mmCIF file of C-alpha atoms in Angstrom:
data_model
loop_
_atom_site.group_PDB
_atom_site.id
_atom_site.type_symbol
_atom_site.label_atom_id
_atom_site.label_comp_id
_atom_site.label_asym_id
_atom_site.label_seq_id
_atom_site.Cartn_x
_atom_site.Cartn_y
_atom_site.Cartn_z
ATOM 1 C CA UNK A 29 22.491 -29.356 10.144
ATOM 2 C CA UNK A 30 22.087 -25.832 11.192
ATOM 3 C CA UNK A 31 22.042 -25.304 14.782
ATOM 4 C CA UNK A 32 20.547 -21.940 16.074
ATOM 5 C CA UNK A 33 22.319 -20.991 19.324
ATOM 6 C CA UNK A 34 19.652 -18.544 20.578
ATOM 7 C CA UNK A 35 20.423 -16.344 23.309
ATOM 8 C CA UNK A 36 16.814 -15.129 23.717
ATOM 9 C CA UNK A 37 13.968 -13.581 21.702
ATOM 10 C CA UNK A 38 15.123 -10.404 20.056
ATOM 11 C CA UNK A 39 13.442 -7.344 21.735
ATOM 12 C CA UNK A 40 11.842 -4.508 19.634
ATOM 13 C CA UNK A 41 14.488 -1.934 19.177
ATOM 14 C CA UNK A 42 16.010 0.628 16.841
ATOM 15 C CA UNK A 43 19.528 1.398 16.263
ATOM 16 C CA UNK A 44 21.207 4.417 14.377
ATOM 17 C CA UNK A 45 24.697 4.860 13.142
ATOM 18 C CA UNK A 46 26.233 7.982 11.921
ATOM 19 C CA UNK A 47 27.628 7.796 8.436
ATOM 20 C CA UNK A 48 31.623 8.592 8.743
ATOM 21 C CA UNK A 49 32.436 9.866 5.092
ATOM 22 C CA UNK A 50 36.232 10.183 6.243
ATOM 23 C CA UNK A 51 36.432 6.234 6.567
ATOM 24 C CA UNK A 52 39.595 5.489 5.057
ATOM 25 C CA UNK A 53 39.780 3.280 1.967
ATOM 26 C CA UNK A 54 41.526 0.317 3.565
ATOM 27 C CA UNK A 55 38.954 0.085 6.417
ATOM 28 C CA UNK A 56 36.203 0.540 3.705
ATOM 29 C CA UNK A 57 37.203 -2.394 1.971
ATOM 30 C CA UNK A 58 37.814 -4.343 5.035
ATOM 31 C CA UNK A 59 34.080 -3.901 5.860
ATOM 32 C CA UNK A 60 32.863 -4.662 2.507
ATOM 33 C CA UNK A 61 34.279 -8.315 3.034
ATOM 34 C CA UNK A 62 31.742 -8.452 5.920
ATOM 35 C CA UNK A 63 28.687 -8.154 3.924
ATOM 36 C CA UNK A 64 26.900 -9.947 1.125
ATOM 37 C CA UNK A 65 28.255 -10.300 -2.477
ATOM 38 C CA UNK A 66 25.028 -8.787 -3.689
ATOM 39 C CA UNK A 67 25.278 -5.506 -1.537
ATOM 40 C CA UNK A 68 29.209 -5.211 -2.495
ATOM 41 C CA UNK A 69 28.247 -5.265 -5.864
ATOM 42 C CA UNK A 70 25.760 -2.601 -5.374
ATOM 43 C CA UNK A 71 28.201 -0.575 -3.482
ATOM 44 C CA UNK A 72 30.699 -0.656 -6.442
ATOM 45 C CA UNK A 73 28.020 0.671 -8.665
ATOM 46 C CA UNK A 74 27.352 3.975 -6.690
ATOM 47 C CA UNK A 75 28.499 7.153 -7.968
ATOM 48 C CA UNK A 76 28.902 8.605 -4.486
ATOM 49 C CA UNK A 77 30.637 7.341 -1.724
ATOM 50 C CA UNK A 78 27.972 8.209 0.727
ATOM 51 C CA UNK A 79 25.501 6.037 -1.209
ATOM 52 C CA UNK A 80 27.889 3.123 -0.639
ATOM 53 C CA UNK A 81 28.413 3.719 2.923
ATOM 54 C CA UNK A 82 24.878 3.743 3.530
ATOM 55 C CA UNK A 83 24.159 0.362 2.213
ATOM 56 C CA UNK A 84 27.374 -0.805 3.975
ATOM 57 C CA UNK A 85 26.267 0.548 7.344
ATOM 58 C CA UNK A 86 22.852 -1.013 7.014
ATOM 59 C CA UNK A 87 23.910 -4.452 6.535
ATOM 60 C CA UNK A 88 26.711 -4.351 9.193
ATOM 61 C CA UNK A 89 24.035 -3.112 11.608
ATOM 62 C CA UNK A 90 21.876 -6.024 10.899
ATOM 63 C CA UNK A 91 24.825 -8.437 10.933
ATOM 64 C CA UNK A 92 26.074 -6.968 14.352
ATOM 65 C CA UNK A 93 22.994 -7.370 16.110
ATOM 66 C CA UNK A 94 21.834 -10.576 15.037
ATOM 67 C CA UNK A 95 25.331 -11.915 15.705
ATOM 68 C CA UNK A 96 25.222 -10.697 19.312
ATOM 69 C CA UNK A 97 21.718 -11.651 20.071
ATOM 70 C CA UNK A 98 22.005 -15.100 18.598
ATOM 71 C CA UNK A 99 25.714 -15.806 19.424
ATOM 72 C CA UNK A 100 26.575 -16.349 15.632
ATOM 73 C CA UNK A 101 29.628 -15.623 13.782
ATOM 74 C CA UNK A 102 29.486 -13.255 10.627
ATOM 75 C CA UNK A 103 29.782 -16.157 8.067
ATOM 76 C CA UNK A 104 26.830 -17.970 9.825
ATOM 77 C CA UNK A 105 24.365 -14.949 8.920
ATOM 78 C CA UNK A 106 22.708 -15.342 5.576
ATOM 79 C CA UNK A 107 20.611 -12.549 4.573
ATOM 80 C CA UNK A 108 18.126 -13.438 1.749
ATOM 81 C CA UNK A 109 15.314 -11.553 0.097
ATOM 82 C CA UNK A 110 11.747 -12.747 -0.167
ATOM 83 C CA UNK A 111 9.563 -12.894 -3.174
ATOM 84 C CA UNK A 112 8.719 -9.047 -2.584
ATOM 85 C CA UNK A 113 12.413 -8.055 -2.414
ATOM 86 C CA UNK A 114 12.280 -7.568 1.329
ATOM 87 C CA UNK A 115 15.359 -8.840 3.122
ATOM 88 C CA UNK A 116 15.484 -11.693 5.996
ATOM 89 C CA UNK A 117 17.862 -13.519 7.930
ATOM 90 C CA UNK A 118 17.680 -17.156 7.081
ATOM 91 C CA UNK A 119 16.817 -19.541 9.874
ATOM 92 C CA UNK A 120 16.631 -16.683 12.466
ATOM 93 C CA UNK A 121 13.273 -15.836 13.982
ATOM 94 C CA UNK A 122 13.801 -11.973 13.704
ATOM 95 C CA UNK A 123 12.380 -9.475 11.353
ATOM 96 C CA UNK A 124 14.305 -6.088 10.582
ATOM 97 C CA UNK A 125 14.019 -2.984 8.364
ATOM 98 C CA UNK A 126 16.644 -0.367 7.381
ATOM 99 C CA UNK A 127 16.257 3.206 6.139
ATOM 100 C CA UNK A 128 18.644 6.017 5.340
ATOM 101 C CA UNK A 129 18.572 9.663 5.155
ATOM 102 C CA UNK A 130 20.985 12.351 5.048
ATOM 103 C CA UNK A 131 23.932 11.327 7.689
ATOM 104 C CA UNK A 132 22.139 8.536 9.542
ATOM 105 C CA UNK A 133 21.305 4.746 8.811
ATOM 106 C CA UNK A 134 18.704 3.362 11.012
ATOM 107 C CA UNK A 135 17.499 -0.305 11.539
ATOM 108 C CA UNK A 136 14.504 -1.891 13.407
ATOM 109 C CA UNK A 137 14.361 -5.284 14.882
ATOM 110 C CA UNK A 138 11.179 -7.137 16.024
ATOM 111 C CA UNK A 139 9.734 -10.344 16.547
ATOM 112 C CA UNK A 140 7.264 -9.577 13.974
ATOM 113 C CA UNK A 141 7.252 -7.957 10.603
ATOM 114 C CA UNK A 142 8.384 -4.207 10.952
ATOM 115 C CA UNK A 143 8.828 -1.139 8.905
ATOM 116 C CA UNK A 144 10.789 1.840 9.399
ATOM 117 C CA UNK A 145 11.411 5.239 7.635
ATOM 118 C CA UNK A 146 13.862 8.163 8.421
ATOM 119 C CA UNK A 147 13.691 11.524 6.718
ATOM 120 C CA UNK A 148 15.665 14.613 7.185
ATOM 121 C CA UNK A 149 13.561 17.616 7.726
ATOM 122 C CA UNK A 150 14.680 20.268 5.348
ATOM 123 C CA UNK A 151 12.872 22.830 3.176
ATOM 124 C CA UNK A 152 10.903 21.593 0.175
ATOM 125 C CA UNK A 153 7.605 22.526 -1.964
ATOM 126 C CA UNK A 154 4.897 21.271 0.489
ATOM 127 C CA UNK A 155 2.376 21.086 -2.861
ATOM 128 C CA UNK A 156 4.010 17.908 -3.279
ATOM 129 C CA UNK A 157 1.675 16.552 -0.715
ATOM 130 C CA UNK A 158 -1.226 17.046 -3.387
ATOM 131 C CA UNK A 159 0.468 14.360 -5.467
ATOM 132 C CA UNK A 160 1.114 11.730 -2.682
ATOM 133 C CA UNK A 161 -1.275 12.412 0.161
ATOM 134 C CA UNK A 162 -5.028 11.836 0.427
ATOM 135 C CA UNK A 163 -7.488 14.727 0.609
ATOM 136 C CA UNK A 164 -7.821 14.632 4.421
ATOM 137 C CA UNK A 165 -4.148 14.674 4.865
ATOM 138 C CA UNK A 166 -3.785 17.279 2.385
ATOM 139 C CA UNK A 167 -6.372 19.480 4.225
ATOM 140 C CA UNK A 168 -4.869 18.617 7.539
ATOM 141 C CA UNK A 169 -1.352 19.598 6.462
ATOM 142 C CA UNK A 170 -2.516 23.151 5.296
ATOM 143 C CA UNK A 171 -4.604 23.659 8.550
ATOM 144 C CA UNK A 172 -1.418 23.667 10.530
ATOM 145 C CA UNK A 173 0.269 26.907 11.334
ATOM 146 C CA UNK A 174 2.909 27.778 8.775
ATOM 147 C CA UNK A 175 5.837 27.174 11.347
ATOM 148 C CA UNK A 176 4.376 23.689 11.833
ATOM 149 C CA UNK A 177 3.710 22.661 8.379
ATOM 150 C CA UNK A 178 7.213 21.205 7.385
ATOM 151 C CA UNK A 179 7.273 19.112 10.540
ATOM 152 C CA UNK A 180 3.562 17.898 10.042
ATOM 153 C CA UNK A 181 4.568 16.875 6.168
ATOM 154 C CA UNK A 182 7.626 14.820 7.413
ATOM 155 C CA UNK A 183 5.496 13.290 10.152
ATOM 156 C CA UNK A 184 2.888 12.089 7.531
ATOM 157 C CA UNK A 185 5.455 11.181 4.851
ATOM 158 C CA UNK A 186 7.616 8.717 7.414
ATOM 159 C CA UNK A 187 4.328 7.145 8.844
ATOM 160 C CA UNK A 188 3.328 6.540 5.266
ATOM 161 C CA UNK A 189 6.804 5.053 4.031
ATOM 162 C CA UNK A 190 6.863 2.921 7.342
ATOM 163 C CA UNK A 191 3.635 1.589 6.512
ATOM 164 C CA UNK A 192 4.235 0.615 3.005
ATOM 165 C CA UNK A 193 7.701 -1.130 4.343
ATOM 166 C CA UNK A 194 5.935 -2.823 6.963
ATOM 167 C CA UNK A 195 3.391 -4.395 4.231
ATOM 168 C CA UNK A 196 6.623 -5.233 2.030
ATOM 169 C CA UNK A 197 4.978 -3.725 -0.995
ATOM 170 C CA UNK A 198 6.880 -0.758 -1.412
ATOM 171 C CA UNK A 199 5.483 1.881 -3.705
ATOM 172 C CA UNK A 200 3.178 -0.536 -5.431
ATOM 173 C CA UNK A 201 0.333 0.705 -3.085
ATOM 174 C CA UNK A 202 -0.568 4.545 -3.944
ATOM 175 C CA UNK A 203 0.162 6.794 -1.119
ATOM 176 C CA UNK A 204 -3.411 8.301 -1.293
ATOM 177 C CA UNK A 205 -4.798 4.795 -0.781
ATOM 178 C CA UNK A 206 -4.623 5.123 2.936
ATOM 179 C CA UNK A 207 -5.016 7.975 5.344
ATOM 180 C CA UNK A 208 -3.213 9.030 8.774
ATOM 181 C CA UNK A 209 -4.543 11.693 11.043
ATOM 182 C CA UNK A 210 -2.393 12.977 13.802
ATOM 183 C CA UNK A 211 -3.846 14.551 16.724
ATOM 184 C CA UNK A 212 -2.800 15.205 20.531
ATOM 185 C CA UNK A 213 -4.604 11.818 21.278
ATOM 186 C CA UNK A 214 -2.146 9.865 18.922
ATOM 187 C CA UNK A 215 -1.755 8.350 15.569
ATOM 188 C CA UNK A 216 -4.888 6.845 13.763
ATOM 189 C CA UNK A 217 -4.844 5.001 10.300
ATOM 190 C CA UNK A 218 -7.502 4.273 8.057
ATOM 191 C CA UNK A 219 -7.134 1.825 5.260
ATOM 192 C CA UNK A 220 -10.249 -0.066 4.188
ATOM 193 C CA UNK A 221 -8.349 -2.570 2.609
ATOM 194 C CA UNK A 222 -6.824 -4.125 5.877
ATOM 195 C CA UNK A 223 -8.641 -5.255 8.925
ATOM 196 C CA UNK A 224 -6.099 -5.521 11.598
ATOM 197 C CA UNK A 225 -4.009 -2.183 11.667
ATOM 198 C CA UNK A 226 -0.673 -1.908 13.263
ATOM 199 C CA UNK A 227 0.889 0.421 15.766
ATOM 200 C CA UNK A 228 3.196 3.272 15.005
ATOM 201 C CA UNK A 229 5.865 5.279 16.804
ATOM 202 C CA UNK A 230 7.335 8.536 15.982
ATOM 203 C CA UNK A 231 10.769 9.756 17.102
ATOM 204 C CA UNK A 232 12.347 13.039 16.445
ATOM 205 C CA UNK A 233 16.074 13.134 16.555
ATOM 206 C CA UNK A 234 18.320 16.295 15.650
ATOM 207 C CA UNK A 235 16.802 17.573 12.658
ATOM 208 C CA UNK A 236 15.196 14.127 11.576
ATOM 209 C CA UNK A 237 11.718 12.501 11.670
ATOM 210 C CA UNK A 238 11.608 8.756 12.227
ATOM 211 C CA UNK A 239 8.705 6.522 12.105
ATOM 212 C CA UNK A 240 8.231 2.711 12.842
ATOM 213 C CA UNK A 241 5.533 0.442 12.324
ATOM 214 C CA UNK A 242 4.785 -2.993 13.672
ATOM 215 C CA UNK A 243 2.004 -4.969 15.032
ATOM 216 C CA UNK A 244 4.012 -4.723 18.519
ATOM 217 C CA UNK A 245 3.367 -1.627 20.461
ATOM 218 C CA UNK A 246 6.489 -1.748 22.789
ATOM 219 C CA UNK A 247 9.078 -0.100 20.548
ATOM 220 C CA UNK A 248 11.090 2.260 22.868
ATOM 221 C CA UNK A 249 10.950 5.914 22.867
ATOM 222 C CA UNK A 250 14.569 6.426 22.107
ATOM 223 C CA UNK A 251 16.974 4.904 19.583
ATOM 224 C CA UNK A 252 20.185 3.266 20.375
ATOM 225 C CA UNK A 253 23.411 4.832 18.901
ATOM 226 C CA UNK A 254 26.141 2.426 17.408
ATOM 227 C CA UNK A 255 29.243 3.325 15.857
ATOM 228 C CA UNK A 256 31.082 2.119 12.880
ATOM 229 C CA UNK A 257 33.767 0.779 15.266
ATOM 230 C CA UNK A 258 31.247 -1.275 16.969
ATOM 231 C CA UNK A 259 29.100 -2.710 14.052
ATOM 232 C CA UNK A 260 32.315 -3.662 12.246
ATOM 233 C CA UNK A 261 33.478 -6.131 14.842
ATOM 234 C CA UNK A 262 32.635 -8.404 17.584
ATOM 235 C CA UNK A 263 30.377 -11.003 15.851
ATOM 236 C CA UNK A 264 29.330 -13.916 17.973
#
C-alpha cells in the first residue's frame, strides 16, 4: 500500500531553470533515465536539442520539488495525464504546470489547479492580436504608446495562455471568447461562461513576461531559480 510521506502542504511557488545547451551527452543521458518513458521517447523525437532539454528540465523540476517536499525518491513519483492531457502526480496532493520559452523553463506549484505561461519579449507583427484577442483587448493594445505596445501584447498573451492552462482545455476555447483588462488598479477578467474567476499574477524577468493563474492569490512576487545541477540530484 502506498504511504505518502508528507512533509507539509506544498506552498504556492514558481521555479525557473535556465537551459544549458552545452550539457554534455553523458550527463544528458543520465538525466533522461530520471524522467518518464513517455517523455524520454518525446525527447528522442525532437529535431533540436534545445526542445528536448525543455521537456527534460520541466519534468526534472517537478520531480525534484515533489521529492523534496514529500520526502519521496524519484522512483516513487509517478506522473500521469488526466482526460484533458494535463499531467498530475499520482497520490500526491499537489498541482503543477510547466511552460518554456527561449532560454528558460518555469514551473508553478500549488494546492489547487494552476496555469503558467512564460514568453520571451521579442519583436513581432502586433496585428496578430486581431486574430487572437477580443475586440476590447485589441483596442486597448493600440491605445498604448508605441514603446509600450509590445510589452502590453505579451502581458495579454501570457495572461490568456495561463488562464487556458489553468482551465486545462488548451486551445479548445477561442482566445477571443474572454477578455482581460490591465490597468493601474490591477488585472481584471471577463468570462461570461465562468462564475468564479481566478487570480492572476504577472512577473517580468530579464526580457521575459510570465503570468500565473490560480484560485489562490498568494503566489510570490519573485521566481525561485534552480540549476540543472540541483534538479538532477537530491530526491527524497
